[in-house]
mmCIF file of C-alpha atoms in Angstrom:
data_model
loop_
_atom_site.group_PDB
_atom_site.id
_atom_site.type_symbol
_atom_site.label_atom_id
_atom_site.label_comp_id
_atom_site.label_asym_id
_atom_site.label_seq_id
_atom_site.Cartn_x
_atom_site.Cartn_y
_atom_site.Cartn_z
ATOM 1 C CA UNK Q 256 0.281 -0.222 -0.051
ATOM 2 C CA UNK Q 257 1.102 2.868 -0.884
ATOM 3 C CA UNK Q 258 2.263 4.787 1.943
ATOM 4 C CA UNK Q 259 1.001 8.520 3.036
ATOM 5 C CA UNK Q 260 3.275 11.121 5.706
ATOM 6 C CA UNK Q 261 1.486 13.863 7.441
ATOM 7 C CA UNK Q 262 2.404 16.288 10.703
ATOM 8 C CA UNK Q 263 1.090 15.061 13.641
ATOM 9 C CA UNK Q 264 -0.372 18.163 14.393
ATOM 10 C CA UNK Q 265 -1.282 21.710 12.982
ATOM 11 C CA UNK Q 266 -2.917 25.275 14.185
ATOM 12 C CA UNK Q 267 -4.862 28.250 12.688
ATOM 13 C CA UNK Q 268 -6.272 31.416 13.139
ATOM 14 C CA UNK Q 269 -10.376 31.526 12.557
ATOM 15 C CA UNK Q 270 -11.084 32.710 9.402
ATOM 16 C CA UNK Q 271 -7.499 32.369 8.020
ATOM 17 C CA UNK Q 272 -6.687 29.313 4.950
ATOM 18 C CA UNK Q 273 -5.622 26.012 6.575
ATOM 19 C CA UNK Q 274 -3.267 24.065 4.530
ATOM 20 C CA UNK Q 275 -2.598 20.639 5.339
ATOM 21 C CA UNK Q 276 0.294 18.666 3.685
ATOM 22 C CA UNK Q 277 0.378 15.080 2.801
ATOM 23 C CA UNK Q 278 3.503 13.125 1.208
ATOM 24 C CA UNK Q 279 2.894 10.486 -0.904
ATOM 25 C CA UNK Q 280 5.734 9.262 -2.429
ATOM 26 C CA UNK Q 281 4.824 5.507 -3.201
ATOM 27 C CA UNK Q 282 1.708 6.613 -5.160
ATOM 28 C CA UNK Q 283 0.891 4.420 -7.831
ATOM 29 C CA UNK Q 284 -0.984 6.190 -11.053
ATOM 30 C CA UNK Q 285 -4.104 4.635 -10.946
ATOM 31 C CA UNK Q 286 -4.440 5.666 -7.018
ATOM 32 C CA UNK Q 287 -6.699 8.375 -5.898
ATOM 33 C CA UNK Q 288 -5.690 10.448 -2.945
ATOM 34 C CA UNK Q 289 -8.884 10.940 -0.097
ATOM 35 C CA UNK Q 290 -8.810 13.438 2.644
ATOM 36 C CA UNK Q 291 -11.270 12.345 5.032
ATOM 37 C CA UNK Q 292 -11.781 14.429 8.375
ATOM 38 C CA UNK Q 293 -13.151 12.817 11.409
ATOM 39 C CA UNK Q 294 -14.562 15.522 14.702
ATOM 40 C CA UNK Q 295 -14.434 14.469 18.210
ATOM 41 C CA UNK Q 296 -16.892 11.326 18.367
ATOM 42 C CA UNK Q 297 -18.319 11.025 15.000
ATOM 43 C CA UNK Q 298 -17.557 9.519 12.183
ATOM 44 C CA UNK Q 299 -14.941 9.800 9.843
ATOM 45 C CA UNK Q 300 -16.394 12.469 6.950
ATOM 46 C CA UNK Q 301 -15.406 12.539 3.492
ATOM 47 C CA UNK Q 302 -13.879 15.730 2.480
ATOM 48 C CA UNK Q 303 -12.301 15.647 -1.322
ATOM 49 C CA UNK Q 304 -10.673 12.960 -3.472
ATOM 50 C CA UNK Q 305 -8.622 13.285 -7.183
ATOM 51 C CA UNK Q 306 -6.079 11.654 -9.255
ATOM 52 C CA UNK Q 307 -4.442 14.199 -10.932
ATOM 53 C CA UNK Q 308 -5.807 16.898 -11.372
ATOM 54 C CA UNK Q 309 -6.881 19.743 -8.642
ATOM 55 C CA UNK Q 310 -10.337 19.680 -7.395
ATOM 56 C CA UNK Q 311 -12.624 21.864 -5.652
ATOM 57 C CA UNK Q 312 -15.943 21.768 -3.879
ATOM 58 C CA UNK Q 313 -17.758 23.005 -1.082
ATOM 59 C CA UNK Q 314 -16.041 22.022 1.728
ATOM 60 C CA UNK Q 315 -12.038 22.050 0.421
ATOM 61 C CA UNK Q 316 -9.698 22.309 -2.414
ATOM 62 C CA UNK Q 317 -7.141 19.683 -2.979
ATOM 63 C CA UNK Q 318 -3.977 20.809 -4.653
ATOM 64 C CA UNK Q 319 -1.657 17.465 -6.170
ATOM 65 C CA UNK Q 320 1.712 17.574 -7.787
ATOM 66 C CA UNK Q 321 2.314 17.031 -11.030
ATOM 67 C CA UNK Q 322 5.116 14.181 -9.828
ATOM 68 C CA UNK Q 323 1.822 12.894 -7.774
ATOM 69 C CA UNK Q 324 4.031 12.997 -4.606
ATOM 70 C CA UNK Q 325 2.687 14.901 -1.856
ATOM 71 C CA UNK Q 326 -1.141 17.130 -2.086
ATOM 72 C CA UNK Q 327 -2.523 19.911 0.275
ATOM 73 C CA UNK Q 328 -5.935 20.157 1.471
ATOM 74 C CA UNK Q 329 -7.036 23.645 1.793
ATOM 75 C CA UNK Q 330 -9.771 24.725 3.715
ATOM 76 C CA UNK Q 331 -10.297 28.363 2.642
ATOM 77 C CA UNK Q 332 -12.056 29.666 5.617
ATOM 78 C CA UNK Q 333 -11.168 28.072 8.712
ATOM 79 C CA UNK Q 334 -14.252 28.040 11.528
ATOM 80 C CA UNK Q 335 -13.711 26.393 14.902
ATOM 81 C CA UNK Q 336 -16.062 23.862 13.972
ATOM 82 C CA UNK Q 337 -13.065 22.721 11.305
ATOM 83 C CA UNK Q 338 -10.926 21.449 14.608
ATOM 84 C CA UNK Q 339 -10.475 17.793 13.461
ATOM 85 C CA UNK Q 340 -8.118 14.906 13.133
ATOM 86 C CA UNK Q 341 -7.376 14.957 9.389
ATOM 87 C CA UNK Q 342 -6.781 11.797 7.248
ATOM 88 C CA UNK Q 343 -4.622 12.118 3.939
ATOM 89 C CA UNK Q 344 -5.451 8.174 2.265
ATOM 90 C CA UNK Q 345 -3.732 6.804 -1.106
ATOM 91 C CA UNK Q 346 -6.914 4.832 -2.393
ATOM 92 C CA UNK Q 347 -5.308 1.155 -3.098
ATOM 93 C CA UNK Q 348 -7.039 -0.649 -5.740
ATOM 94 C CA UNK Q 349 -8.337 -4.141 -5.038
ATOM 95 C CA UNK Q 350 -12.017 -5.866 -5.478
ATOM 96 C CA UNK Q 351 -13.660 -4.548 -2.715
ATOM 97 C CA UNK Q 352 -12.463 -0.964 -2.639
ATOM 98 C CA UNK Q 353 -9.967 -0.827 0.345
ATOM 99 C CA UNK Q 354 -9.778 1.939 2.601
ATOM 100 C CA UNK Q 355 -6.933 2.381 5.185
ATOM 101 C CA UNK Q 356 -6.448 5.291 7.809
ATOM 102 C CA UNK Q 357 -2.324 6.577 9.206
ATOM 103 C CA UNK Q 358 -2.524 8.607 12.210
ATOM 104 C CA UNK Q 359 -3.475 12.275 10.345
ATOM 105 C CA UNK Q 360 -3.287 15.814 11.186
ATOM 106 C CA UNK Q 361 -4.641 16.801 14.263
ATOM 107 C CA UNK Q 362 -6.021 20.777 13.535
ATOM 108 C CA UNK Q 363 -6.267 23.093 15.777
ATOM 109 C CA UNK Q 364 -8.534 26.042 14.890
ATOM 110 C CA UNK Q 365 -8.310 29.340 17.528
ATOM 111 C CA UNK Q 366 -9.934 32.212 17.930
ATOM 112 C CA UNK A 260 -30.554 13.610 4.477
ATOM 113 C CA UNK A 261 -29.746 10.492 6.689
ATOM 114 C CA UNK A 262 -27.086 8.405 4.185
ATOM 115 C CA UNK A 263 -25.841 6.111 7.136
ATOM 116 C CA UNK A 264 -27.721 5.266 10.351
ATOM 117 C CA UNK A 265 -26.147 3.013 13.085
ATOM 118 C CA UNK A 266 -28.087 2.052 16.274
ATOM 119 C CA UNK A 267 -27.728 2.229 19.044
ATOM 120 C CA UNK A 268 -25.385 4.879 19.239
ATOM 121 C CA UNK A 269 -24.058 3.518 23.215
ATOM 122 C CA UNK A 270 -23.970 -0.143 24.638
ATOM 123 C CA UNK A 271 -22.712 -1.636 27.424
ATOM 124 C CA UNK A 272 -22.577 -5.109 27.765
ATOM 125 C CA UNK A 273 -21.511 -8.572 30.217
ATOM 126 C CA UNK A 274 -18.840 -10.713 28.790
ATOM 127 C CA UNK A 275 -20.111 -13.776 27.071
ATOM 128 C CA UNK A 276 -23.013 -11.302 25.982
ATOM 129 C CA UNK A 277 -24.646 -11.377 22.040
ATOM 130 C CA UNK A 278 -25.843 -8.325 20.618
ATOM 131 C CA UNK A 279 -27.256 -6.747 17.327
ATOM 132 C CA UNK A 280 -25.662 -3.689 15.485
ATOM 133 C CA UNK A 281 -27.394 -2.392 13.109
ATOM 134 C CA UNK A 282 -26.848 0.078 9.924
ATOM 135 C CA UNK A 283 -28.781 2.142 7.525
ATOM 136 C CA UNK A 284 -28.127 3.888 4.304
ATOM 137 C CA UNK A 285 -30.480 5.217 2.098
ATOM 138 C CA UNK A 286 -28.199 6.134 -0.914
ATOM 139 C CA UNK A 287 -28.854 2.672 -2.621
ATOM 140 C CA UNK A 288 -25.221 1.258 -2.047
ATOM 141 C CA UNK A 289 -24.107 -1.707 -3.148
ATOM 142 C CA UNK A 290 -20.567 -1.602 -0.486
ATOM 143 C CA UNK A 291 -21.167 -1.969 2.577
ATOM 144 C CA UNK A 292 -18.572 -2.073 5.772
ATOM 145 C CA UNK A 293 -17.791 -2.630 9.053
ATOM 146 C CA UNK A 294 -14.652 -1.009 10.929
ATOM 147 C CA UNK A 295 -14.238 -0.909 14.269
ATOM 148 C CA UNK A 296 -11.425 2.412 15.737
ATOM 149 C CA UNK A 297 -9.379 2.010 18.772
ATOM 150 C CA UNK A 298 -7.485 4.284 20.256
ATOM 151 C CA UNK A 299 -3.684 4.176 18.742
ATOM 152 C CA UNK A 300 -5.333 1.388 16.220
ATOM 153 C CA UNK A 301 -6.611 3.895 13.354
ATOM 154 C CA UNK A 302 -9.690 2.001 11.780
ATOM 155 C CA UNK A 303 -9.594 -1.505 11.243
ATOM 156 C CA UNK A 304 -11.914 -3.273 8.319
ATOM 157 C CA UNK A 305 -13.600 -6.134 10.331
ATOM 158 C CA UNK A 306 -16.686 -7.366 7.097
ATOM 159 C CA UNK A 307 -17.893 -5.943 4.535
ATOM 160 C CA UNK A 308 -20.339 -7.007 1.480
ATOM 161 C CA UNK A 309 -20.628 -6.423 -1.820
ATOM 162 C CA UNK A 310 -24.017 -7.095 -2.255
ATOM 163 C CA UNK A 311 -27.269 -8.091 -0.820
ATOM 164 C CA UNK A 312 -26.863 -11.302 -0.026
ATOM 165 C CA UNK A 313 -23.084 -11.310 0.654
ATOM 166 C CA UNK A 314 -20.542 -10.456 3.111
ATOM 167 C CA UNK A 315 -16.643 -11.092 3.393
ATOM 168 C CA UNK A 316 -13.555 -11.085 6.219
ATOM 169 C CA UNK A 317 -12.046 -8.455 6.311
ATOM 170 C CA UNK A 318 -8.191 -8.201 8.695
ATOM 171 C CA UNK A 319 -9.845 -8.612 12.307
ATOM 172 C CA UNK A 320 -13.075 -10.534 11.306
ATOM 173 C CA UNK A 321 -12.784 -13.370 14.128
ATOM 174 C CA UNK A 322 -15.266 -13.179 17.302
ATOM 175 C CA UNK A 323 -18.350 -11.349 15.077
ATOM 176 C CA UNK A 324 -20.728 -12.116 12.011
ATOM 177 C CA UNK A 325 -22.768 -9.938 9.877
ATOM 178 C CA UNK A 326 -25.621 -10.225 7.434
ATOM 179 C CA UNK A 327 -26.591 -8.522 4.603
ATOM 180 C CA UNK A 328 -30.285 -9.366 3.518
ATOM 181 C CA UNK A 329 -31.511 -6.346 2.341
ATOM 182 C CA UNK A 330 -29.353 -4.876 0.167
ATOM 183 C CA UNK A 331 -29.857 -1.255 2.744
ATOM 184 C CA UNK A 332 -29.281 -3.064 6.114
ATOM 185 C CA UNK A 333 -26.264 -4.370 6.915
ATOM 186 C CA UNK A 334 -25.902 -6.150 10.531
ATOM 187 C CA UNK A 335 -22.834 -6.975 12.620
ATOM 188 C CA UNK A 336 -23.334 -9.597 15.299
ATOM 189 C CA UNK A 337 -20.952 -10.411 18.497
ATOM 190 C CA UNK A 338 -22.302 -13.480 19.587
ATOM 191 C CA UNK A 339 -19.900 -13.827 22.897
ATOM 192 C CA UNK A 340 -18.729 -10.450 23.660
ATOM 193 C CA UNK A 341 -15.483 -10.018 25.494
ATOM 194 C CA UNK A 342 -14.017 -6.976 26.660
ATOM 195 C CA UNK A 343 -11.615 -7.005 24.025
ATOM 196 C CA UNK A 344 -14.191 -5.914 21.852
ATOM 197 C CA UNK A 345 -14.824 -2.784 23.817
ATOM 198 C CA UNK A 346 -14.124 -0.482 20.805
ATOM 199 C CA UNK A 347 -16.051 2.074 18.933
ATOM 200 C CA UNK A 348 -17.708 0.347 16.061
ATOM 201 C CA UNK A 349 -18.277 2.588 12.204
ATOM 202 C CA UNK A 350 -20.329 1.411 9.402
ATOM 203 C CA UNK A 351 -19.483 2.912 6.099
ATOM 204 C CA UNK A 352 -21.151 2.449 2.572
ATOM 205 C CA UNK A 353 -19.987 3.314 -0.714
ATOM 206 C CA UNK A 354 -21.980 2.798 -4.764
ATOM 207 C CA UNK A 355 -19.023 0.378 -6.026
ATOM 208 C CA UNK A 356 -15.489 -0.340 -5.141
ATOM 209 C CA UNK A 357 -14.523 1.990 -7.499
ATOM 210 C CA UNK A 358 -11.738 4.046 -6.609
ATOM 211 C CA UNK A 359 -13.243 7.354 -7.356
ATOM 212 C CA UNK A 360 -16.361 6.451 -5.234
ATOM 213 C CA UNK A 361 -15.995 7.655 -1.574
ATOM 214 C CA UNK A 362 -17.247 5.350 1.298
ATOM 215 C CA UNK A 363 -19.672 7.553 3.521
ATOM 216 C CA UNK A 364 -19.544 6.751 7.724
ATOM 217 C CA UNK A 365 -22.495 6.762 10.295
ATOM 218 C CA UNK A 366 -21.356 7.992 13.521
ATOM 219 C CA UNK A 367 -20.854 5.087 15.402
ATOM 220 C CA UNK A 368 -21.580 2.442 18.236
ATOM 221 C CA UNK A 369 -19.891 3.174 21.166
ATOM 222 C CA UNK A 370 -19.823 -0.675 23.023
ATOM 223 C CA UNK A 371 -18.363 -1.320 26.139
ATOM 224 C CA UNK A 372 -17.799 -4.387 27.335
ATOM 225 C CA UNK A 373 -17.625 -5.512 31.056
#
């Protein structure tokens, strides 16, 4: 499985952009990069995913480098409710859609 | 906008008791999954189903059974609960196994075995 590396924790001021990095240097050409987050006591929440192009939805933007070895999740205007553990996952191609969560980044948004 | 619903949300059992956790999804998804989450261990896949009437083992299936009698429901059973099964259990579903299809999770069942 392609391994991901994320910083264990990050801080962000409310209203500012939060940029969460992820390294996945062993990613294969057909493997997607997924981002989920888990707010305390809740289930993992899907945020966004991409293959090679940058992606944007109502929650966030995903920037994937041209060599696909790293990516950045951007929350454009962080709020206190964005405080959570953020997981970067490389989705391995399997017969059942394997999804493997690592340790993630604890993002704390401060007032 | 229900998505994936898990019941119950909390439960305390005594060792040796049995119980069933229910997962229901209203998105017409084919694939459903049961995970457990323990401190420092991340999420581990217990069992999964690729469609109505099918089940398969994941990474940590021992001590659990599952059934998928209806497309929208996926049941996780503990026949004889053990303290090692104290955990938070999450159900997820996806449209297919395609890597381009995200899994959507419920809010979990917190289970304590005394």
